[in-house]
Amino acid sequence: MSGLERGQKFMKALYGKGVFPKLTIYLRTLLLVFGISCSLLLIMFCILFFAEAKGWLDSQENARTVTLAAIVAGGMLLSLLMTVAINRLVMVPMRHILDAIKLVGQGNFDVRIETDDRSELGVLSASLNQMIESLGNLDKMRNDFVANVSHEFKTPLASIQGCAALLQDENLIPEERRQYARLVHSSAKRLSTLSTNILELSKLENGAVKVQPSCFMLDEHLRQALLVLQDEWQKKDIELNLELPEVKYCGSDELLMQVWLNLLGNAIKFSPQGGRVDVLLEKLPSAAVVTVTDQGVGISEAEQRLIFEKFYQADTSHKTEGNGLGLAMVKRIISLLRADIEVVSRPGEGASFIVTLPLTDQTG
Ligand code: ADP
């Protein structure tokens, strides 16, 4: 190993991953200054010893000049070494950090600060890398959201536009006119549901929705939700199997109603004509468990990981009504209520959504 390589190894041990990786910059600098000062003292001592041997220090004036020259040379060397050391220890990593922050400020979230150092600056760099990654994810989510919203708006708008153009034809027979008007109506309804859902979700995500607790009977609450959806389950001739013992719950009835409407709505929507939907309520010592089970198309394991994402729809053909925001809202509400939701399903074998609501002392 050459002298240079040995020196580099020593520097690496001092600054990087080597034997002192956990020493603070302060300690490393102290160690460095101490080492350099000792070496300089040794050099000065050698110079003086050499001068003495050569007889340069025979007069007092000569001795003073040589000592002064040794001190000046030593001081200059010390400053040079200190500058190099501080530059390597602090300035270079700081410059990397500043360059990265500048790039992030310009919207580049792919930038990462290289660091294998575990000192304060290394920790700072690692934290900044994490922050940049989160910002990048947020930026991607925002872009995806805008793309999804535009996509979801486009289809009903195109259908309204097309039908409106067709309705201008005076030769249309009444049945055709009615059909186009119905299409305009359903597309406008879809747009209205979409914008309401986006607003609701945004309020939920911004923390603008506060849980207004009230105590009510969960069994009654679930029956009310089924009543709201009566048209849907009757149209599909769904058989309802209800096991709803009396359970008192304290929480936000408005938010929880949205959970039931979404879960029950989906169970009905994804059930075959004449299918069966089970709604089961159980009271445990510290929780109430509601299970909504259907015998519909089911959800694969891969899809189960995605269904709570905004705009996710397993079937993108829009054969079933919806915009992929329902379960995202459910998830948000469930976390606001400090509850839990779980899905158990297999493709073709229906799905069960299990909601566990904590029961507080107030519930009695
Ligand atoms: P959507 O408006 O499409 O119903 P959701 O967020 O409520 O949006 O659901 C997201 C997706 O999850 C649905 O498009 C569907 O693919 C799947 N999903 C939800 N509930 C069920 C269910 N009970 N059976 C089968 N698939 C379901």
Tab-separated table of C-alpha atoms and ligand atoms in Angstrom:
chain	number	residue	atom	x	y	z
A	1	MET	CA	0.000	0.000	0.000
A	2	SER	CA	1.480	3.343	-1.025
A	3	GLY	CA	1.829	6.240	1.384
A	4	LEU	CA	-0.931	8.102	-0.443
A	5	GLU	CA	-3.314	5.146	-0.197
A	6	ARG	CA	-2.516	4.789	3.478
A	7	GLY	CA	-3.204	8.500	3.951
A	8	GLN	CA	-6.503	8.200	2.068
A	9	LYS	CA	-7.457	5.229	4.219
A	10	PHE	CA	-6.698	7.221	7.329
A	11	MET	CA	-8.784	10.176	6.095
A	12	LYS	CA	-11.635	7.835	5.245
A	13	ALA	CA	-11.452	6.296	8.696
A	14	LEU	CA	-11.608	9.771	10.145
A	15	TYR	CA	-14.415	11.151	7.977
A	16	GLY	CA	-16.336	8.270	6.535
A	17	LYS	CA	-17.443	4.732	7.134
A	18	GLY	CA	-14.135	3.678	8.774
A	19	VAL	CA	-13.269	3.175	12.406
A	20	PHE	CA	-14.765	6.416	13.746
A	21	PRO	CA	-18.005	6.660	11.814
A	22	LYS	CA	-20.049	7.645	14.828
A	23	LEU	CA	-17.773	10.401	16.115
A	24	THR	CA	-19.331	13.827	15.864
A	25	ILE	CA	-17.807	16.380	13.516
A	26	TYR	CA	-16.756	18.329	16.591
A	27	LEU	CA	-14.770	15.394	17.985
A	28	ARG	CA	-13.301	14.514	14.609
A	29	THR	CA	-12.154	18.109	14.092
A	30	LEU	CA	-10.628	18.177	17.581
A	31	LEU	CA	-8.804	14.940	16.888
A	32	LEU	CA	-7.582	16.283	13.579
A	33	VAL	CA	-6.368	19.608	15.032
A	34	PHE	CA	-4.653	17.788	17.886
A	35	GLY	CA	-2.897	15.434	15.447
A	36	ILE	CA	-1.811	18.242	13.140
A	37	SER	CA	-0.565	20.426	16.026
A	38	CYS	CA	1.521	17.557	17.432
A	39	SER	CA	3.029	16.905	13.995
A	40	LEU	CA	3.859	20.605	13.584
A	41	LEU	CA	5.465	20.805	17.008
A	42	LEU	CA	7.552	17.812	16.034
A	43	ILE	CA	8.538	19.469	12.737
A	44	MET	CA	9.452	22.729	14.514
A	45	PHE	CA	11.423	20.783	17.082
A	46	CYS	CA	13.294	18.986	14.262
A	47	ILE	CA	14.031	22.304	12.486
A	48	LEU	CA	15.393	23.818	15.710
A	49	PHE	CA	17.389	20.679	16.429
A	50	PHE	CA	18.802	20.746	12.873
A	51	ALA	CA	19.631	24.473	13.171
A	52	GLU	CA	21.348	23.844	16.494
A	53	ALA	CA	23.381	21.022	14.985
A	54	LYS	CA	24.408	23.232	12.084
A	55	GLY	CA	25.464	25.978	14.488
A	56	TRP	CA	22.887	28.460	13.112
A	57	LEU	CA	21.724	29.305	16.597
A	58	ASP	CA	25.087	30.573	17.857
A	59	SER	CA	24.015	34.157	18.097
A	60	GLN	CA	20.813	35.279	19.833
A	61	GLU	CA	19.644	37.089	16.689
A	62	ASN	CA	20.074	33.993	14.558
A	63	ALA	CA	18.215	31.887	17.080
A	64	ARG	CA	15.277	34.345	17.078
A	65	THR	CA	15.119	34.429	13.251
A	66	VAL	CA	15.158	30.640	12.902
A	67	THR	CA	12.504	30.206	15.620
A	68	LEU	CA	10.303	32.865	14.002
A	69	ALA	CA	10.712	31.282	10.551
A	70	ALA	CA	9.810	27.873	11.988
A	71	ILE	CA	6.718	29.297	13.727
A	72	VAL	CA	5.569	31.174	10.574
A	73	ALA	CA	6.128	28.104	8.366
A	74	GLY	CA	4.360	25.915	10.923
A	75	GLY	CA	1.441	28.377	11.246
A	76	MET	CA	0.982	28.550	7.453
A	77	LEU	CA	1.050	24.788	7.156
A	78	LEU	CA	-1.421	24.487	10.022
A	79	SER	CA	-3.845	26.976	8.390
A	80	LEU	CA	-3.557	25.134	5.075
A	81	LEU	CA	-4.267	21.770	6.658
A	82	MET	CA	-7.138	23.222	8.707
A	83	THR	CA	-8.674	24.772	5.578
A	84	VAL	CA	-8.459	21.472	3.713
A	85	ALA	CA	-9.875	19.592	6.701
A	86	ILE	CA	-12.793	21.994	7.301
A	87	ASN	CA	-13.500	22.050	3.582
A	88	ARG	CA	-13.690	18.256	3.487
A	89	LEU	CA	-15.558	17.920	6.740
A	90	VAL	CA	-18.111	20.670	6.440
A	91	MET	CA	-18.022	22.679	3.245
A	92	VAL	CA	-18.177	19.829	0.696
A	93	PRO	CA	-21.150	18.051	2.321
A	94	MET	CA	-22.835	21.438	2.865
A	95	ARG	CA	-22.358	22.256	-0.821
A	96	HIS	CA	-23.954	18.915	-1.781
A	97	ILE	CA	-26.887	19.649	0.529
A	98	LEU	CA	-27.343	23.183	-0.833
A	99	ASP	CA	-27.140	21.949	-4.455
A	100	ALA	CA	-29.777	19.312	-3.715
A	101	ILE	CA	-32.098	21.825	-2.002
A	102	LYS	CA	-31.742	24.154	-4.993
A	103	LEU	CA	-32.723	21.344	-7.387
A	104	VAL	CA	-35.698	20.381	-5.197
A	105	GLY	CA	-36.761	24.022	-5.229
A	106	GLN	CA	-36.778	23.806	-9.039
A	107	GLY	CA	-39.147	20.818	-8.851
A	108	ASN	CA	-36.629	17.997	-9.274
A	109	PHE	CA	-37.609	15.363	-6.697
A	110	ASP	CA	-35.316	12.650	-8.126
A	111	VAL	CA	-32.221	14.247	-6.620
A	112	ARG	CA	-30.575	12.458	-3.651
A	113	ILE	CA	-27.656	13.589	-1.479
A	114	GLU	CA	-24.903	10.990	-1.490
A	115	THR	CA	-23.901	10.069	2.014
A	116	ASP	CA	-22.376	7.122	3.802
A	117	ASP	CA	-21.467	9.292	6.746
A	118	ARG	CA	-23.176	8.915	10.116
A	119	SER	CA	-22.091	12.285	11.545
A	120	GLU	CA	-24.537	15.179	12.017
A	121	LEU	CA	-24.248	16.200	8.354
A	122	GLY	CA	-24.724	12.574	7.285
A	123	VAL	CA	-27.872	12.321	9.407
A	124	LEU	CA	-29.078	15.658	8.034
A	125	SER	CA	-28.472	14.427	4.460
A	126	ALA	CA	-30.327	11.175	5.130
A	127	SER	CA	-33.289	13.090	6.630
A	128	LEU	CA	-33.312	15.468	3.675
A	129	ASN	CA	-33.291	12.469	1.301
A	130	GLN	CA	-36.343	11.090	3.110
A	131	MET	CA	-38.080	14.450	2.923
A	132	ILE	CA	-37.321	14.772	-0.817
A	133	GLU	CA	-38.726	11.271	-1.387
A	134	SER	CA	-41.948	12.141	0.462
A	135	LEU	CA	-42.255	15.397	-1.488
A	136	GLY	CA	-41.744	13.427	-4.711
A	137	ASN	CA	-44.490	10.985	-3.721
A	138	LEU	CA	-46.833	13.856	-2.874
A	139	ASP	CA	-46.080	15.502	-6.205
A	140	LYS	CA	-46.778	12.236	-8.026
A	141	MET	CA	-50.030	11.777	-6.098
A	142	ARG	CA	-51.096	15.310	-6.995
A	143	ASN	CA	-50.328	14.721	-10.676
A	144	ASP	CA	-52.140	11.357	-10.634
A	145	PHE	CA	-55.092	12.980	-8.892
A	146	VAL	CA	-55.394	15.730	-11.499
A	147	ALA	CA	-55.055	13.158	-14.315
A	148	ASN	CA	-57.693	10.906	-12.713
A	149	VAL	CA	-60.138	13.745	-12.076
A	150	SER	CA	-59.805	14.973	-15.651
A	151	HIS	CA	-60.274	11.431	-16.944
A	152	GLU	CA	-63.372	10.821	-14.797
A	153	PHE	CA	-64.907	14.146	-15.863
A	154	LYS	CA	-64.202	13.590	-19.553
A	155	THR	CA	-66.527	10.630	-20.166
A	156	PRO	CA	-69.777	12.082	-18.759
A	157	LEU	CA	-69.003	15.476	-20.284
A	158	ALA	CA	-68.488	13.902	-23.713
A	159	SER	CA	-71.760	12.039	-23.356
A	160	ILE	CA	-73.646	15.231	-22.347
A	161	GLN	CA	-72.096	17.069	-25.281
A	162	GLY	CA	-73.004	14.294	-27.744
A	163	CYS	CA	-76.575	13.929	-26.496
A	164	ALA	CA	-77.117	17.702	-26.469
A	165	ALA	CA	-76.013	17.841	-30.126
A	166	LEU	CA	-78.338	14.940	-31.034
A	167	LEU	CA	-81.265	16.518	-29.175
A	168	GLN	CA	-81.089	19.489	-31.536
A	169	ASP	CA	-82.294	17.277	-34.374
A	170	GLU	CA	-85.966	18.154	-34.915
A	171	ASN	CA	-86.697	14.851	-36.651
A	172	LEU	CA	-86.118	12.781	-33.529
A	173	ILE	CA	-88.970	10.533	-32.477
A	174	PRO	CA	-90.157	11.060	-28.853
A	175	GLU	CA	-88.616	7.763	-27.661
A	176	GLU	CA	-85.156	8.783	-28.977
A	177	ARG	CA	-85.525	12.211	-27.422
A	178	ARG	CA	-86.399	10.623	-24.063
A	179	GLN	CA	-83.415	8.260	-24.314
A	180	TYR	CA	-80.945	11.102	-24.987
A	181	ALA	CA	-82.463	13.203	-22.199
A	182	ARG	CA	-82.082	10.231	-19.822
A	183	LEU	CA	-78.415	9.939	-20.815
A	184	VAL	CA	-77.840	13.667	-20.182
A	185	HIS	CA	-79.521	13.278	-16.798
A	186	SER	CA	-77.464	10.230	-15.723
A	187	SER	CA	-74.189	11.790	-16.933
A	188	ALA	CA	-74.935	15.021	-15.070
A	189	LYS	CA	-75.741	12.946	-11.969
A	190	ARG	CA	-72.420	11.146	-12.324
A	191	LEU	CA	-70.585	14.472	-12.551
A	192	SER	CA	-72.412	15.783	-9.521
A	193	THR	CA	-71.607	12.648	-7.463
A	194	LEU	CA	-67.998	12.855	-8.599
A	195	SER	CA	-67.562	16.483	-7.544
A	196	THR	CA	-69.373	15.864	-4.234
A	197	ASN	CA	-67.103	12.893	-3.512
A	198	ILE	CA	-63.963	14.829	-4.414
A	199	LEU	CA	-65.008	17.671	-2.119
A	200	GLU	CA	-65.898	15.290	0.723
A	201	LEU	CA	-62.620	13.429	0.365
A	202	SER	CA	-60.624	16.642	0.256
A	203	LYS	CA	-62.407	17.866	3.429
A	204	LEU	CA	-61.654	14.536	5.118
A	205	GLU	CA	-58.006	14.666	4.075
A	206	ASN	CA	-57.531	18.288	5.130
A	207	GLY	CA	-58.877	17.559	8.577
A	208	ALA	CA	-61.782	19.944	7.903
A	209	VAL	CA	-64.270	17.314	9.064
A	210	LYS	CA	-64.584	17.044	12.812
A	211	VAL	CA	-66.090	14.020	14.509
A	212	GLN	CA	-69.284	15.299	16.164
A	213	PRO	CA	-69.915	12.538	18.666
A	214	SER	CA	-73.415	11.445	19.490
A	215	CYS	CA	-74.666	8.152	20.892
A	216	PHE	CA	-77.017	6.023	18.814
A	217	MET	CA	-78.052	2.418	18.184
A	218	LEU	CA	-75.818	0.808	15.571
A	219	ASP	CA	-78.437	-1.772	14.527
A	220	GLU	CA	-80.927	1.013	13.804
A	221	HIS	CA	-78.262	2.971	11.950
A	222	LEU	CA	-77.539	0.010	9.646
A	223	ARG	CA	-81.272	-0.480	8.982
A	224	GLN	CA	-81.556	3.211	8.023
A	225	ALA	CA	-78.671	2.795	5.551
A	226	LEU	CA	-80.430	-0.185	3.980
A	227	LEU	CA	-83.590	1.864	3.716
A	228	VAL	CA	-81.716	4.586	1.798
A	229	LEU	CA	-80.489	1.895	-0.619
A	230	GLN	CA	-83.911	0.209	-0.911
A	231	ASP	CA	-84.320	1.076	-4.605
A	232	GLU	CA	-80.999	-0.520	-5.463
A	233	TRP	CA	-81.445	-3.853	-3.647
A	234	GLN	CA	-85.042	-4.159	-4.734
A	235	LYS	CA	-84.142	-3.536	-8.396
A	236	LYS	CA	-81.563	-6.335	-8.205
A	237	ASP	CA	-83.858	-8.583	-6.211
A	238	ILE	CA	-81.208	-8.974	-3.499
A	239	GLU	CA	-82.008	-11.198	-0.548
A	240	LEU	CA	-80.941	-9.454	2.673
A	241	ASN	CA	-79.867	-11.508	5.654
A	242	LEU	CA	-79.627	-9.293	8.740
A	243	GLU	CA	-78.325	-10.222	12.176
A	244	LEU	CA	-78.519	-6.982	14.068
A	245	PRO	CA	-78.635	-7.242	17.854
A	246	GLU	CA	-78.970	-3.993	19.798
A	247	VAL	CA	-75.613	-2.219	20.181
A	248	LYS	CA	-75.157	1.329	21.391
A	249	TYR	CA	-72.308	3.292	19.834
A	250	CYS	CA	-70.942	6.801	20.428
A	251	GLY	CA	-69.298	8.508	17.458
A	252	SER	CA	-70.202	10.519	14.382
A	253	ASP	CA	-73.434	9.104	12.937
A	254	GLU	CA	-73.094	11.201	9.772
A	255	LEU	CA	-69.609	9.912	8.946
A	256	LEU	CA	-70.488	6.349	9.861
A	257	MET	CA	-73.562	6.512	7.627
A	258	GLN	CA	-71.233	7.246	4.685
A	259	VAL	CA	-69.276	4.092	5.559
A	260	TRP	CA	-72.425	1.906	5.557
A	261	LEU	CA	-73.776	3.486	2.358
A	262	ASN	CA	-70.505	2.812	0.542
A	263	LEU	CA	-70.002	-0.744	1.818
A	264	LEU	CA	-73.630	-1.781	1.391
A	265	GLY	CA	-73.838	0.058	-1.959
A	266	ASN	CA	-70.796	-1.864	-3.225
A	267	ALA	CA	-72.123	-5.183	-1.883
A	268	ILE	CA	-75.330	-4.631	-3.848
A	269	LYS	CA	-73.556	-3.249	-6.920
A	270	PHE	CA	-71.120	-6.142	-7.238
A	271	SER	CA	-73.730	-8.841	-6.467
A	272	PRO	CA	-75.408	-10.797	-9.251
A	273	GLN	CA	-79.134	-10.359	-9.883
A	274	GLY	CA	-81.001	-12.221	-7.100
A	275	GLY	CA	-77.826	-12.486	-4.961
A	276	ARG	CA	-77.610	-12.412	-1.183
A	277	VAL	CA	-76.083	-9.788	1.123
A	278	ASP	CA	-75.423	-10.561	4.806
A	279	VAL	CA	-75.119	-7.798	7.369
A	280	LEU	CA	-73.862	-9.039	10.706
A	281	LEU	CA	-73.415	-6.977	13.876
A	282	GLU	CA	-71.543	-8.398	16.862
A	283	LYS	CA	-70.836	-6.878	20.241
A	284	LEU	CA	-67.434	-7.706	21.757
A	285	PRO	CA	-66.295	-6.478	25.211
A	286	SER	CA	-64.586	-3.386	23.814
A	287	ALA	CA	-65.696	-3.215	20.188
A	288	ALA	CA	-68.614	-3.589	17.828
A	289	VAL	CA	-67.920	-5.564	14.653
A	290	VAL	CA	-69.977	-5.057	11.501
A	291	THR	CA	-69.486	-7.516	8.627
A	292	VAL	CA	-70.995	-6.882	5.202
A	293	THR	CA	-70.762	-9.955	2.974
A	294	ASP	CA	-71.864	-10.396	-0.620
A	295	GLN	CA	-71.707	-13.268	-3.077
A	296	GLY	CA	-70.555	-11.157	-5.973
A	297	VAL	CA	-67.499	-10.991	-8.206
A	298	GLY	CA	-65.001	-10.948	-5.336
A	299	ILE	CA	-61.633	-9.192	-5.143
A	300	SER	CA	-58.216	-10.740	-5.824
A	301	GLU	CA	-55.417	-10.380	-3.275
A	302	ALA	CA	-53.544	-7.920	-5.491
A	303	GLU	CA	-56.677	-5.778	-5.876
A	304	GLN	CA	-57.352	-5.871	-2.141
A	305	ARG	CA	-54.187	-3.835	-1.656
A	306	LEU	CA	-55.418	-1.179	-4.103
A	307	ILE	CA	-59.155	-0.791	-3.550
A	308	PHE	CA	-58.726	1.846	-0.829
A	309	GLU	CA	-56.669	4.051	-3.182
A	310	LYS	CA	-58.371	7.043	-4.741
A	311	PHE	CA	-59.927	6.346	-8.162
A	312	TYR	CA	-59.022	2.656	-8.116
A	313	GLN	CA	-61.572	0.506	-9.922
A	314	ALA	CA	-60.822	-3.131	-10.678
A	315	ASP	CA	-63.142	-2.951	-13.661
A	316	THR	CA	-62.159	0.081	-15.712
A	317	SER	CA	-64.866	-0.502	-18.324
A	318	HIS	CA	-67.331	1.614	-16.261
A	319	LYS	CA	-69.903	-1.177	-16.589
A	320	THR	CA	-70.775	-0.590	-12.949
A	321	GLU	CA	-71.570	2.891	-11.713
A	322	GLY	CA	-68.902	4.502	-9.560
A	323	ASN	CA	-65.769	6.570	-9.529
A	324	GLY	CA	-63.397	4.698	-7.249
A	325	LEU	CA	-63.604	7.238	-4.435
A	326	GLY	CA	-66.019	5.437	-2.098
A	327	LEU	CA	-63.549	3.146	-0.332
A	328	ALA	CA	-60.913	5.908	-0.137
A	329	MET	CA	-63.476	7.942	1.828
A	330	VAL	CA	-64.394	4.910	3.934
A	331	LYS	CA	-60.741	4.365	4.852
A	332	ARG	CA	-60.316	8.019	5.849
A	333	ILE	CA	-63.473	8.008	7.987
A	334	ILE	CA	-62.469	4.723	9.603
A	335	SER	CA	-59.150	6.228	10.656
A	336	LEU	CA	-60.902	9.391	11.953
A	337	LEU	CA	-63.146	7.186	14.097
A	338	ARG	CA	-60.085	5.215	15.279
A	339	ALA	CA	-61.752	2.133	13.903
A	340	ASP	CA	-60.437	-0.594	11.641
A	341	ILE	CA	-61.481	-2.103	8.312
A	342	GLU	CA	-60.478	-5.408	6.780
A	343	VAL	CA	-61.437	-7.170	3.570
A	344	VAL	CA	-61.663	-10.917	3.096
A	345	SER	CA	-62.363	-12.126	-0.412
A	346	ARG	CA	-61.504	-14.429	-3.274
A	347	PRO	CA	-62.267	-13.771	-6.933
A	348	GLY	CA	-65.662	-15.213	-7.863
A	349	GLU	CA	-66.520	-16.036	-4.252
A	350	GLY	CA	-67.877	-12.719	-2.981
A	351	ALA	CA	-66.348	-10.313	-0.489
A	352	SER	CA	-66.617	-9.517	3.216
A	353	PHE	CA	-65.806	-6.081	4.602
A	354	ILE	CA	-65.278	-6.193	8.368
A	355	VAL	CA	-65.464	-2.927	10.326
A	356	THR	CA	-64.347	-2.918	13.972
A	357	LEU	CA	-65.578	0.090	15.948
A	358	PRO	CA	-64.112	0.733	19.408
A	359	LEU	CA	-66.733	0.986	22.138
A	360	THR	CA	-65.926	3.593	24.750
A	361	ASP	CA	-67.189	3.720	28.355
A	362	GLN	CA	-69.915	6.155	27.283
A	363	THR	CA	-71.468	3.417	25.157
A	364	GLY	CA	-72.615	1.676	28.315
B	1	ADP	P1	-66.554	2.447	-6.867
B	1	ADP	O1	-67.187	3.774	-6.985
B	1	ADP	O2	-65.902	1.968	-8.112
B	1	ADP	O3	-67.426	1.436	-6.228
B	1	ADP	P2	-65.011	2.144	-4.464
B	1	ADP	O4	-63.890	2.969	-3.951
B	1	ADP	O5	-66.215	2.002	-3.623
B	1	ADP	O6	-65.339	2.729	-5.888
B	1	ADP	O7	-64.440	0.714	-4.792
B	1	ADP	C1	-63.227	0.583	-5.501
B	1	ADP	C2	-63.193	-0.736	-6.236
B	1	ADP	O8	-63.108	-1.814	-5.287
B	1	ADP	C3	-64.416	-1.045	-7.039
B	1	ADP	O9	-64.380	-0.420	-8.308
B	1	ADP	C4	-64.329	-2.563	-7.166
B	1	ADP	O10	-63.388	-2.913	-8.150
B	1	ADP	C5	-63.750	-2.955	-5.809
B	1	ADP	N1	-64.833	-3.345	-4.863
B	1	ADP	C6	-65.313	-2.629	-3.820
B	1	ADP	N2	-66.261	-3.316	-3.156
B	1	ADP	C7	-66.399	-4.494	-3.791
B	1	ADP	C8	-67.223	-5.664	-3.589
B	1	ADP	N3	-68.105	-5.725	-2.590
B	1	ADP	N4	-67.064	-6.697	-4.439
B	1	ADP	C9	-66.149	-6.632	-5.448
B	1	ADP	N5	-65.356	-5.581	-5.697
B	1	ADP	C10	-65.467	-4.517	-4.888
